[in-house]
Amino acid sequence: MTQIFVLNSAYGLMTAVAAMDAGALPASSSGRILVAVNAAIIPEAGDGIVDAPHLAALRSRFDRVIDLNELLAPERPPHWRVTVGEAPVLERLLRQAWGIGDHAVELFLQSPQVAPSRVFIDVFMGAPVSIVGDGLMTYSPIRNRWPHTVAGRVVGVVYADTVPGVEPLLFAGTDRLPVPATALRTVVDEVAAATDDPAIDALGDLDRPALVLGQYLSALKLITADEELQMQCDMIDRALEWTPGAIVFKPHPSAAPALIDDLAAHAESRGVRFTVFRGGTPAEVLALRAPFVGAVAGFSTALPTLQALTGLPIAAVGTELLLQRLTPYENGNRIPVTIIDALTRADSPYRGERMQHLVDAVGFAMQPVIAAHLRPRAEEFLTEAPADERHRYFARTRLSSLGLPGGARPGLFARALGAQSGASRITEIQLALRGARRRGKRAWKALRGG
């Protein structure tokens, strides 16, 4: 069987290679192909996983490496579409071009809901699919229900086991294929050793630096630009609790220069040296090359990864605000924010099974139809949870609409449907009506020629 890996990030590549090295994935009898994707808006602005020098050793684990951007140019991979009629023709062409022949194919995909991964699902019809996790988003339930003919092909989820005792909700019911932190650490060590960057070497000369990670949350409309500045100033203040000799700020690539200038001024007012690291090297690699005393962020996947790989102290700022701001409730960032909040809270009651219980309950509230099997877990959690914990992680209106503990008393219509099934029936009706409204708007737009 030929294994095809469609990957778009260094984290996904490191996870896949660590799984291969650790034996978490079955051996391939007819080769492994890496289809490298650069999904950046301006892919020419930086190295992707296909050409980053420090990832060369990881690419060598594959028998063939395909640069999908080069293959599709000038089309960008996220915009790639294939019709039903084109799919079998393209499959024959790819099998011939990539030397697959008549061998069976198994797909390992990041971001399976969107192109280009979704295209590979359509092209290699019938091929089993395993999902390669890309951080904390893997712990969320899938956003949209897939047709059974497609969902039934998903056989497992490969993920970095950086949140101890917690399994992802993505494609529940399929095999969980955790990559041990020790295996991931070995791969990250390999990447760190291969990273040649004088700017990273300079970090080693700093006295007890603390790492602050920017996420540019205002671009996601979660907070305002002023709130983001205050949040990142608060990150610097939180980092000072480790008594660092310097702050190393790794900004989001889209961060405005004015924001960085304001943060530098804030650090100066606190009497601590401020250094900006602008390179594309992942935080996980930086932490193995610089003597950080701790790392602070909003809800970055890097936080639990750094803690699992190196034991580095971590802290988060702004998670409680973000939990209230995320809309709609099923926003895919909710599980990552929930996990980071629960991991970093002082005296957090959530570890191991208790953390899994929280994730299950939030996951059900996010996707009550797709994750319907988690309703008993959610009811149990909400029945036992103190009121302040319910308020922190669940909107009361959401609990009310689902008929869950902590919500308002069900109305007459819900009671008429029955205590056991009323809430879920109402939810299904509400979701069906929303879908009908969306379809109606699209149809009306088409009729008007819009």
GROMACS .gro file of C-alpha atoms in nm:
model
  450
    1MET     CA    1   0.000   0.000   0.000
    2THR     CA    2   0.128   0.348  -0.091
    3GLN     CA    3   0.086   0.611   0.181
    4ILE     CA    4   0.025   0.969   0.065
    5PHE     CA    5   0.077   1.245   0.324
    6VAL     CA    6  -0.078   1.584   0.238
    7LEU     CA    7   0.073   1.821   0.495
    8ASN     CA    8   0.085   2.199   0.524
    9SER     CA    9   0.277   2.287   0.842
   10ALA     CA   10   0.602   2.208   1.016
   11TYR     CA   11   0.403   2.090   1.319
   12GLY     CA   12   0.204   1.848   1.105
   13LEU     CA   13   0.521   1.721   0.937
   14MET     CA   14   0.697   1.670   1.271
   15THR     CA   15   0.391   1.488   1.407
   16ALA     CA   16   0.370   1.257   1.104
   17VAL     CA   17   0.743   1.178   1.107
   18ALA     CA   18   0.740   1.114   1.482
   19ALA     CA   19   0.446   0.875   1.432
   20MET     CA   20   0.637   0.695   1.158
   21ASP     CA   21   0.955   0.671   1.365
   22ALA     CA   22   0.766   0.549   1.673
   23GLY     CA   23   0.584   0.278   1.481
   24ALA     CA   24   0.245   0.439   1.544
   25LEU     CA   25   0.173   0.410   1.171
   26PRO     CA   26   0.183   0.084   0.977
   27ALA     CA   27   0.482   0.033   0.750
   28SER     CA   28   0.424   0.102   0.382
   29SER     CA   29   0.493  -0.184   0.143
   30SER     CA   30   0.513   0.039  -0.164
   31GLY     CA   31   0.647   0.372  -0.043
   32ARG     CA   32   0.550   0.698   0.123
   33ILE     CA   33   0.482   1.018  -0.069
   34LEU     CA   34   0.489   1.363   0.091
   35VAL     CA   35   0.267   1.616  -0.084
   36ALA     CA   36   0.390   1.944   0.063
   37VAL     CA   37   0.146   2.235   0.070
   38ASN     CA   38   0.218   2.603   0.130
   39ALA     CA   39  -0.123   2.755   0.203
   40ALA     CA   40   0.011   3.104   0.281
   41ILE     CA   41  -0.157   3.394   0.101
   42ILE     CA   42   0.186   3.490  -0.034
   43PRO     CA   43   0.375   3.158  -0.041
   44GLU     CA   44   0.680   3.325  -0.194
   45ALA     CA   45   0.727   3.532   0.122
   46GLY     CA   46   0.883   3.244   0.317
   47ASP     CA   47   0.992   2.883   0.311
   48GLY     CA   48   0.727   2.613   0.315
   49ILE     CA   49   0.783   2.261   0.440
   50VAL     CA   50   0.900   2.160   0.092
   51ASP     CA   51   1.208   2.384   0.093
   52ALA     CA   52   1.284   2.481   0.455
   53PRO     CA   53   1.647   2.370   0.506
   54HIS     CA   54   1.596   2.264   0.868
   55LEU     CA   55   1.322   2.019   0.761
   56ALA     CA   56   1.537   1.838   0.505
   57ALA     CA   57   1.599   1.538   0.732
   58LEU     CA   58   1.224   1.496   0.784
   59ARG     CA   59   1.154   1.511   0.412
   60SER     CA   60   1.413   1.238   0.362
   61ARG     CA   61   1.185   0.994   0.549
   62PHE     CA   62   0.964   0.988   0.239
   63ASP     CA   63   1.032   0.807  -0.087
   64ARG     CA   64   0.903   1.096  -0.297
   65VAL     CA   65   0.836   1.464  -0.219
   66ILE     CA   66   0.587   1.661  -0.430
   67ASP     CA   67   0.565   2.041  -0.422
   68LEU     CA   68   0.191   2.085  -0.474
   69ASN     CA   69   0.223   2.463  -0.516
   70GLU     CA   70   0.463   2.410  -0.805
   71LEU     CA   71   0.242   2.141  -0.956
   72LEU     CA   72  -0.073   2.356  -0.950
   73ALA     CA   73   0.079   2.697  -1.028
   74PRO     CA   74  -0.057   2.952  -1.091
   75GLU     CA   75  -0.353   2.807  -0.899
   76ARG     CA   76  -0.306   2.807  -0.521
   77PRO     CA   77  -0.371   2.477  -0.337
   78PRO     CA   78  -0.651   2.620  -0.115
   79HIS     CA   79  -0.841   2.718  -0.433
   80TRP     CA   80  -0.803   2.381  -0.607
   81ARG     CA   81  -1.129   2.223  -0.723
   82VAL     CA   82  -1.195   1.902  -0.917
   83THR     CA   83  -1.525   1.801  -1.076
   84VAL     CA   84  -1.674   1.455  -1.043
   85GLY     CA   85  -1.583   1.383  -1.403
   86GLU     CA   86  -1.223   1.502  -1.363
   87ALA     CA   87  -1.148   1.301  -1.047
   88PRO     CA   88  -1.092   0.956  -1.205
   89VAL     CA   89  -0.882   1.107  -1.485
   90LEU     CA   90  -0.666   1.292  -1.233
   91GLU     CA   91  -0.625   0.976  -1.027
   92ARG     CA   92  -0.487   0.791  -1.329
   93LEU     CA   93  -0.249   1.077  -1.408
   94LEU     CA   94  -0.119   1.101  -1.050
   95ARG     CA   95  -0.075   0.726  -1.020
   96GLN     CA   96   0.135   0.728  -1.336
   97ALA     CA   97   0.333   1.045  -1.253
   98TRP     CA   98   0.409   0.942  -0.895
   99GLY     CA   99   0.489   0.578  -0.971
  100ILE     CA  100   0.198   0.440  -0.770
  101GLY     CA  101   0.069   0.213  -1.043
  102ASP     CA  102  -0.206  -0.021  -0.926
  103HIS     CA  103  -0.101  -0.021  -0.559
  104ALA     CA  104  -0.367   0.051  -0.300
  105VAL     CA  105  -0.348   0.402  -0.152
  106GLU     CA  106  -0.388   0.527   0.204
  107LEU     CA  107  -0.427   0.900   0.269
  108PHE     CA  108  -0.287   1.092   0.568
  109LEU     CA  109  -0.432   1.443   0.562
  110GLN     CA  110  -0.412   1.771   0.747
  111SER     CA  111  -0.713   2.005   0.727
  112PRO     CA  112  -0.936   1.741   0.563
  113GLN     CA  113  -1.242   1.967   0.537
  114VAL     CA  114  -1.082   2.200   0.282
  115ALA     CA  115  -0.871   2.194  -0.032
  116PRO     CA  116  -0.630   2.049  -0.117
  117SER     CA  117  -0.688   1.760   0.125
  118ARG     CA  118  -1.056   1.741   0.032
  119VAL     CA  119  -0.958   1.705  -0.333
  120PHE     CA  120  -0.737   1.404  -0.257
  121ILE     CA  121  -1.032   1.238  -0.082
  122ASP     CA  122  -1.237   1.281  -0.399
  123VAL     CA  123  -0.959   1.179  -0.638
  124PHE     CA  124  -0.850   0.861  -0.460
  125MET     CA  125  -1.204   0.734  -0.420
  126GLY     CA  126  -1.231   0.454  -0.168
  127ALA     CA  127  -0.887   0.507  -0.014
  128PRO     CA  128  -0.886   0.490   0.368
  129VAL     CA  129  -0.816   0.825   0.534
  130SER     CA  130  -0.626   0.906   0.851
  131ILE     CA  131  -0.622   1.261   0.987
  132VAL     CA  132  -0.290   1.414   1.092
  133GLY     CA  133  -0.358   1.654   1.377
  134ASP     CA  134  -0.232   2.010   1.370
  135GLY     CA  135  -0.228   2.101   1.736
  136LEU     CA  136  -0.516   2.172   1.969
  137MET     CA  137  -0.777   2.209   1.693
  138THR     CA  138  -0.760   1.830   1.665
  139TYR     CA  139  -0.932   1.803   2.003
  140SER     CA  140  -1.247   1.973   1.866
  141PRO     CA  141  -1.532   1.784   1.700
  142ILE     CA  142  -1.554   1.826   1.325
  143ARG     CA  143  -1.749   2.139   1.227
  144ASN     CA  144  -1.973   1.995   0.957
  145ARG     CA  145  -2.123   1.651   0.914
  146TRP     CA  146  -1.964   1.463   0.624
  147PRO     CA  147  -2.156   1.233   0.387
  148HIS     CA  148  -2.139   0.879   0.520
  149THR     CA  149  -1.966   0.762   0.202
  150VAL     CA  150  -1.676   0.994   0.291
  151ALA     CA  151  -1.683   0.989   0.672
  152GLY     CA  152  -1.694   0.610   0.665
  153ARG     CA  153  -1.350   0.608   0.505
  154VAL     CA  154  -1.184   0.783   0.800
  155VAL     CA  155  -1.004   0.516   1.001
  156GLY     CA  156  -0.799   0.712   1.253
  157VAL     CA  157  -0.657   1.035   1.393
  158VAL     CA  158  -0.281   1.080   1.437
  159TYR     CA  159  -0.201   1.343   1.699
  160ALA     CA  160   0.079   1.465   1.923
  161ASP     CA  161  -0.006   1.351   2.276
  162THR     CA  162   0.075   1.680   2.447
  163VAL     CA  163  -0.234   1.710   2.670
  164PRO     CA  164  -0.190   1.414   2.908
  165GLY     CA  165  -0.495   1.194   2.950
  166VAL     CA  166  -0.706   1.368   2.684
  167GLU     CA  167  -0.813   1.220   2.351
  168PRO     CA  168  -0.931   1.429   2.053
  169LEU     CA  169  -1.301   1.447   1.966
  170LEU     CA  170  -1.229   1.472   1.594
  171PHE     CA  171  -1.391   1.179   1.412
  172ALA     CA  172  -1.486   1.005   1.735
  173GLY     CA  173  -1.524   0.631   1.697
  174THR     CA  174  -1.217   0.591   1.476
  175ASP     CA  175  -0.876   0.476   1.598
  176ARG     CA  176  -0.680   0.717   1.818
  177LEU     CA  177  -0.312   0.712   1.718
  178PRO     CA  178  -0.126   0.918   1.979
  179VAL     CA  179   0.235   1.017   1.913
  180PRO     CA  180   0.425   0.999   2.245
  181ALA     CA  181   0.584   1.324   2.359
  182THR     CA  182   0.919   1.144   2.374
  183ALA     CA  183   0.895   1.054   2.005
  184LEU     CA  184   0.798   1.408   1.910
  185ARG     CA  185   1.084   1.545   2.122
  186THR     CA  186   1.333   1.331   1.929
  187VAL     CA  187   1.210   1.474   1.599
  188VAL     CA  188   1.207   1.833   1.726
  189ASP     CA  189   1.562   1.781   1.856
  190GLU     CA  190   1.660   1.673   1.506
  191VAL     CA  191   1.505   1.984   1.354
  192ALA     CA  192   1.663   2.210   1.616
  193ALA     CA  193   2.007   2.068   1.546
  194ALA     CA  194   1.961   2.131   1.174
  195THR     CA  195   1.843   2.490   1.218
  196ASP     CA  196   2.117   2.735   1.118
  197ASP     CA  197   2.011   3.084   1.219
  198PRO     CA  198   2.241   3.345   1.380
  199ALA     CA  199   1.934   3.513   1.531
  200ILE     CA  200   1.859   3.193   1.726
  201ASP     CA  201   2.222   3.160   1.832
  202ALA     CA  202   2.204   3.515   1.971
  203LEU     CA  203   1.915   3.413   2.198
  204GLY     CA  204   2.150   3.176   2.376
  205ASP     CA  205   2.350   3.474   2.500
  206LEU     CA  206   2.053   3.630   2.679
  207ASP     CA  207   2.024   3.612   3.056
  208ARG     CA  208   1.725   3.398   3.160
  209PRO     CA  209   1.497   3.498   2.869
  210ALA     CA  210   1.121   3.446   2.877
  211LEU     CA  211   0.929   3.372   2.555
  212VAL     CA  212   0.614   3.568   2.468
  213LEU     CA  213   0.414   3.446   2.166
  214GLY     CA  214   0.190   3.681   1.970
  215GLN     CA  215  -0.120   3.549   1.790
  216TYR     CA  216  -0.277   3.860   1.629
  217LEU     CA  217  -0.621   3.782   1.769
  218SER     CA  218  -0.769   4.115   1.658
  219ALA     CA  219  -0.745   3.990   1.298
  220LEU     CA  220  -0.987   3.713   1.397
  221LYS     CA  221  -1.226   3.981   1.531
  222LEU     CA  222  -1.210   3.821   1.876
  223ILE     CA  223  -1.077   4.136   2.042
  224THR     CA  224  -1.002   4.493   1.941
  225ALA     CA  225  -0.654   4.619   1.853
  226ASP     CA  226  -0.641   4.809   2.183
  227GLU     CA  227  -0.741   4.498   2.376
  228GLU     CA  228  -0.476   4.299   2.195
  229LEU     CA  229  -0.208   4.550   2.290
  230GLN     CA  230  -0.320   4.537   2.652
  231MET     CA  231  -0.329   4.158   2.645
  232GLN     CA  232   0.026   4.136   2.516
  233CYS     CA  233   0.145   4.393   2.769
  234ASP     CA  234  -0.014   4.168   3.032
  235MET     CA  235   0.182   3.876   2.886
  236ILE     CA  236   0.505   4.065   2.949
  237ASP     CA  237   0.392   4.138   3.304
  238ARG     CA  238   0.306   3.772   3.356
  239ALA     CA  239   0.647   3.667   3.224
  240LEU     CA  240   0.814   3.897   3.477
  241GLU     CA  241   0.693   3.663   3.753
  242TRP     CA  242   0.976   3.432   3.643
  243THR     CA  243   1.228   3.716   3.700
  244PRO     CA  244   1.374   3.694   3.349
  245GLY     CA  245   1.668   3.899   3.231
  246ALA     CA  246   1.505   3.954   2.892
  247ILE     CA  247   1.176   3.917   2.705
  248VAL     CA  248   1.188   3.746   2.365
  249PHE     CA  249   0.877   3.838   2.168
  250LYS     CA  250   0.785   3.619   1.869
  251PRO     CA  251   0.520   3.820   1.684
  252HIS     CA  252   0.256   3.691   1.449
  253PRO     CA  253   0.376   3.752   1.089
  254SER     CA  254   0.091   4.001   1.040
  255ALA     CA  255   0.159   4.200   1.357
  256ALA     CA  256   0.179   4.575   1.296
  257PRO     CA  257   0.515   4.746   1.364
  258ALA     CA  258   0.337   4.994   1.592
  259LEU     CA  259   0.224   4.707   1.817
  260ILE     CA  260   0.580   4.583   1.855
  261ASP     CA  261   0.703   4.936   1.930
  262ASP     CA  262   0.439   4.973   2.204
  263LEU     CA  263   0.538   4.640   2.358
  264ALA     CA  264   0.904   4.740   2.355
  265ALA     CA  265   0.814   5.061   2.536
  266HIS     CA  266   0.613   4.865   2.793
  267ALA     CA  267   0.902   4.628   2.858
  268GLU     CA  268   1.137   4.924   2.895
  269SER     CA  269   0.901   5.078   3.150
  270ARG     CA  270   0.927   4.753   3.347
  271GLY     CA  271   1.306   4.763   3.333
  272VAL     CA  272   1.354   4.447   3.127
  273ARG     CA  273   1.535   4.398   2.799
  274PHE     CA  274   1.308   4.339   2.498
  275THR     CA  275   1.415   4.135   2.192
  276VAL     CA  276   1.205   4.054   1.887
  277PHE     CA  277   1.253   3.723   1.704
  278ARG     CA  278   1.100   3.753   1.357
  279GLY     CA  279   1.209   3.423   1.205
  280GLY     CA  280   0.973   3.146   1.101
  281THR     CA  281   1.132   2.887   1.328
  282PRO     CA  282   0.862   2.713   1.537
  283ALA     CA  283   0.851   2.797   1.908
  284GLU     CA  284   0.909   2.429   1.986
  285VAL     CA  285   1.248   2.451   1.813
  286LEU     CA  286   1.336   2.785   1.972
  287ALA     CA  287   1.279   2.637   2.317
  288LEU     CA  288   1.546   2.374   2.253
  289ARG     CA  289   1.800   2.632   2.140
  290ALA     CA  290   1.747   2.909   2.395
  291PRO     CA  291   1.749   2.890   2.778
  292PHE     CA  292   1.393   3.014   2.831
  293VAL     CA  293   1.259   3.026   3.185
  294GLY     CA  294   0.897   3.014   3.068
  295ALA     CA  295   0.656   3.084   2.783
  296VAL     CA  296   0.342   3.300   2.772
  297ALA     CA  297   0.075   3.321   2.501
  298GLY     CA  298  -0.298   3.349   2.443
  299PHE     CA  299  -0.404   2.998   2.342
  300SER     CA  300  -0.117   2.882   2.124
  301THR     CA  301  -0.071   2.510   2.060
  302ALA     CA  302   0.295   2.574   2.141
  303LEU     CA  303   0.218   2.607   2.513
  304PRO     CA  304   0.121   2.246   2.594
  305THR     CA  305   0.376   2.122   2.341
  306LEU     CA  306   0.659   2.312   2.509
  307GLN     CA  307   0.550   2.188   2.849
  308ALA     CA  308   0.523   1.826   2.732
  309LEU     CA  309   0.855   1.826   2.545
  310THR     CA  310   1.075   2.028   2.779
  311GLY     CA  311   0.890   2.075   3.108
  312LEU     CA  312   0.902   2.451   3.048
  313PRO     CA  313   0.667   2.653   3.272
  314ILE     CA  314   0.379   2.800   3.072
  315ALA     CA  315   0.119   3.069   3.128
  316ALA     CA  316  -0.173   3.211   2.933
  317VAL     CA  317  -0.329   3.556   2.932
  318GLY     CA  318  -0.679   3.653   2.821
  319THR     CA  319  -0.837   3.308   2.798
  320GLU     CA  320  -1.132   3.392   3.022
  321LEU     CA  321  -1.215   3.694   2.805
  322LEU     CA  322  -1.176   3.490   2.487
  323LEU     CA  323  -1.410   3.220   2.616
  324GLN     CA  324  -1.681   3.486   2.641
  325ARG     CA  325  -1.599   3.652   2.308
  326LEU     CA  326  -1.591   3.345   2.083
  327THR     CA  327  -1.897   3.346   1.856
  328PRO     CA  328  -2.083   3.148   1.756
  329TYR     CA  329  -2.051   2.904   2.043
  330GLU     CA  330  -1.937   2.633   1.800
  331ASN     CA  331  -1.636   2.844   1.693
  332GLY     CA  332  -1.354   2.596   1.629
  333ASN     CA  333  -1.117   2.786   1.858
  334ARG     CA  334  -1.332   2.712   2.163
  335ILE     CA  335  -1.172   2.379   2.252
  336PRO     CA  336  -0.814   2.512   2.218
  337VAL     CA  337  -0.898   2.811   2.440
  338THR     CA  338  -1.074   2.582   2.689
  339ILE     CA  339  -0.777   2.346   2.712
  340ILE     CA  340  -0.521   2.626   2.752
  341ASP     CA  341  -0.737   2.799   3.012
  342ALA     CA  342  -0.781   2.478   3.212
  343LEU     CA  343  -0.412   2.388   3.184
  344THR     CA  344  -0.279   2.723   3.302
  345ARG     CA  345  -0.531   2.838   3.564
  346ALA     CA  346  -0.399   2.863   3.916
  347ASP     CA  347  -0.523   2.564   4.117
  348SER     CA  348  -0.699   2.425   3.808
  349PRO     CA  349  -0.917   2.122   3.890
  350TYR     CA  350  -0.876   1.990   3.536
  351ARG     CA  351  -0.618   1.720   3.477
  352GLY     CA  352  -0.641   1.378   3.314
  353GLU     CA  353  -0.993   1.235   3.320
  354ARG     CA  354  -1.138   1.557   3.461
  355MET     CA  355  -0.992   1.750   3.165
  356GLN     CA  356  -1.137   1.492   2.926
  357HIS     CA  357  -1.477   1.535   3.092
  358LEU     CA  358  -1.458   1.912   3.040
  359VAL     CA  359  -1.354   1.873   2.676
  360ASP     CA  360  -1.635   1.622   2.613
  361ALA     CA  361  -1.895   1.854   2.766
  362VAL     CA  362  -1.780   2.159   2.571
  363GLY     CA  363  -1.754   1.948   2.255
  364PHE     CA  364  -2.115   1.836   2.288
  365ALA     CA  365  -2.236   2.191   2.350
  366MET     CA  366  -2.049   2.300   2.037
  367GLN     CA  367  -2.179   2.025   1.809
  368PRO     CA  368  -2.486   1.860   1.969
  369VAL     CA  369  -2.578   1.668   1.654
  370ILE     CA  370  -2.236   1.550   1.539
  371ALA     CA  371  -2.128   1.477   1.898
  372ALA     CA  372  -2.468   1.351   2.018
  373HIS     CA  373  -2.304   1.051   2.186
  374LEU     CA  374  -2.144   1.291   2.437
  375ARG     CA  375  -2.473   1.423   2.576
  376PRO     CA  376  -2.468   1.196   2.887
  377ARG     CA  377  -2.109   1.307   2.957
  378ALA     CA  378  -2.211   1.672   2.924
  379GLU     CA  379  -2.512   1.629   3.152
  380GLU     CA  380  -2.297   1.456   3.414
  381PHE     CA  381  -2.030   1.725   3.401
  382LEU     CA  382  -2.277   2.013   3.420
  383THR     CA  383  -2.470   1.852   3.705
  384GLU     CA  384  -2.154   1.819   3.912
  385ALA     CA  385  -1.981   2.146   3.813
  386PRO     CA  386  -2.008   2.451   4.041
  387ALA     CA  387  -2.201   2.743   3.894
  388ASP     CA  388  -1.888   2.952   3.838
  389GLU     CA  389  -1.729   2.671   3.635
  390ARG     CA  390  -2.042   2.635   3.420
  391HIS     CA  391  -2.045   3.011   3.360
  392ARG     CA  392  -1.677   3.012   3.264
  393TYR     CA  393  -1.706   2.751   2.988
  394PHE     CA  394  -2.072   2.751   2.882
  395ALA     CA  395  -2.312   3.024   2.772
  396ARG     CA  396  -2.637   2.994   2.967
  397THR     CA  397  -2.836   3.055   2.650
  398ARG     CA  398  -2.657   2.760   2.491
  399LEU     CA  399  -2.734   2.536   2.786
  400SER     CA  400  -3.097   2.648   2.773
  401SER     CA  401  -3.134   2.577   2.401
  402LEU     CA  402  -2.992   2.227   2.454
  403GLY     CA  403  -3.193   2.154   2.767
  404LEU     CA  404  -2.876   2.099   2.969
  405PRO     CA  405  -2.821   2.149   3.344
  406GLY     CA  406  -2.748   2.512   3.420
  407GLY     CA  407  -2.981   2.644   3.152
  408ALA     CA  408  -3.323   2.801   3.187
  409ARG     CA  409  -3.625   2.577   3.241
  410PRO     CA  410  -3.746   2.432   2.905
  411GLY     CA  411  -4.045   2.602   2.749
  412LEU     CA  412  -4.384   2.448   2.681
  413PHE     CA  413  -4.284   2.320   2.334
  414ALA     CA  414  -3.978   2.137   2.468
  415ARG     CA  415  -4.178   1.984   2.753
  416ALA     CA  416  -4.440   1.867   2.505
  417LEU     CA  417  -4.173   1.682   2.306
  418GLY     CA  418  -4.066   1.495   2.615
  419ALA     CA  419  -3.807   1.532   2.886
  420GLN     CA  420  -3.561   1.288   2.731
  421SER     CA  421  -3.565   1.387   2.366
  422GLY     CA  422  -3.712   1.735   2.359
  423ALA     CA  423  -3.393   1.937   2.373
  424SER     CA  424  -3.211   1.737   2.109
  425ARG     CA  425  -3.521   1.740   1.885
  426ILE     CA  426  -3.543   2.118   1.918
  427THR     CA  427  -3.173   2.150   1.839
  428GLU     CA  428  -3.213   1.939   1.526
  429ILE     CA  429  -3.512   2.149   1.417
  430GLN     CA  430  -3.320   2.473   1.480
  431LEU     CA  431  -3.021   2.352   1.281
  432ALA     CA  432  -3.243   2.233   0.997
  433LEU     CA  433  -3.416   2.573   0.983
  434ARG     CA  434  -3.083   2.755   0.975
  435GLY     CA  435  -2.968   2.534   0.689
  436ALA     CA  436  -3.293   2.594   0.502
  437ARG     CA  437  -3.255   2.971   0.543
  438ARG     CA  438  -2.899   2.959   0.408
  439ARG     CA  439  -3.007   2.748   0.110
  440GLY     CA  440  -3.297   2.983   0.045
  441LYS     CA  441  -3.067   3.286   0.043
  442ARG     CA  442  -2.833   3.116  -0.203
  443ALA     CA  443  -3.123   3.019  -0.430
  444TRP     CA  444  -3.264   3.374  -0.424
  445LYS     CA  445  -2.921   3.515  -0.502
  446ALA     CA  446  -2.888   3.277  -0.796
  447LEU     CA  447  -3.231   3.374  -0.930
  448ARG     CA  448  -3.135   3.741  -0.914
  449GLY     CA  449  -2.811   3.665  -1.097
  450GLY     CA  450  -2.597   3.776  -0.800
   0.00000   0.00000   0.00000
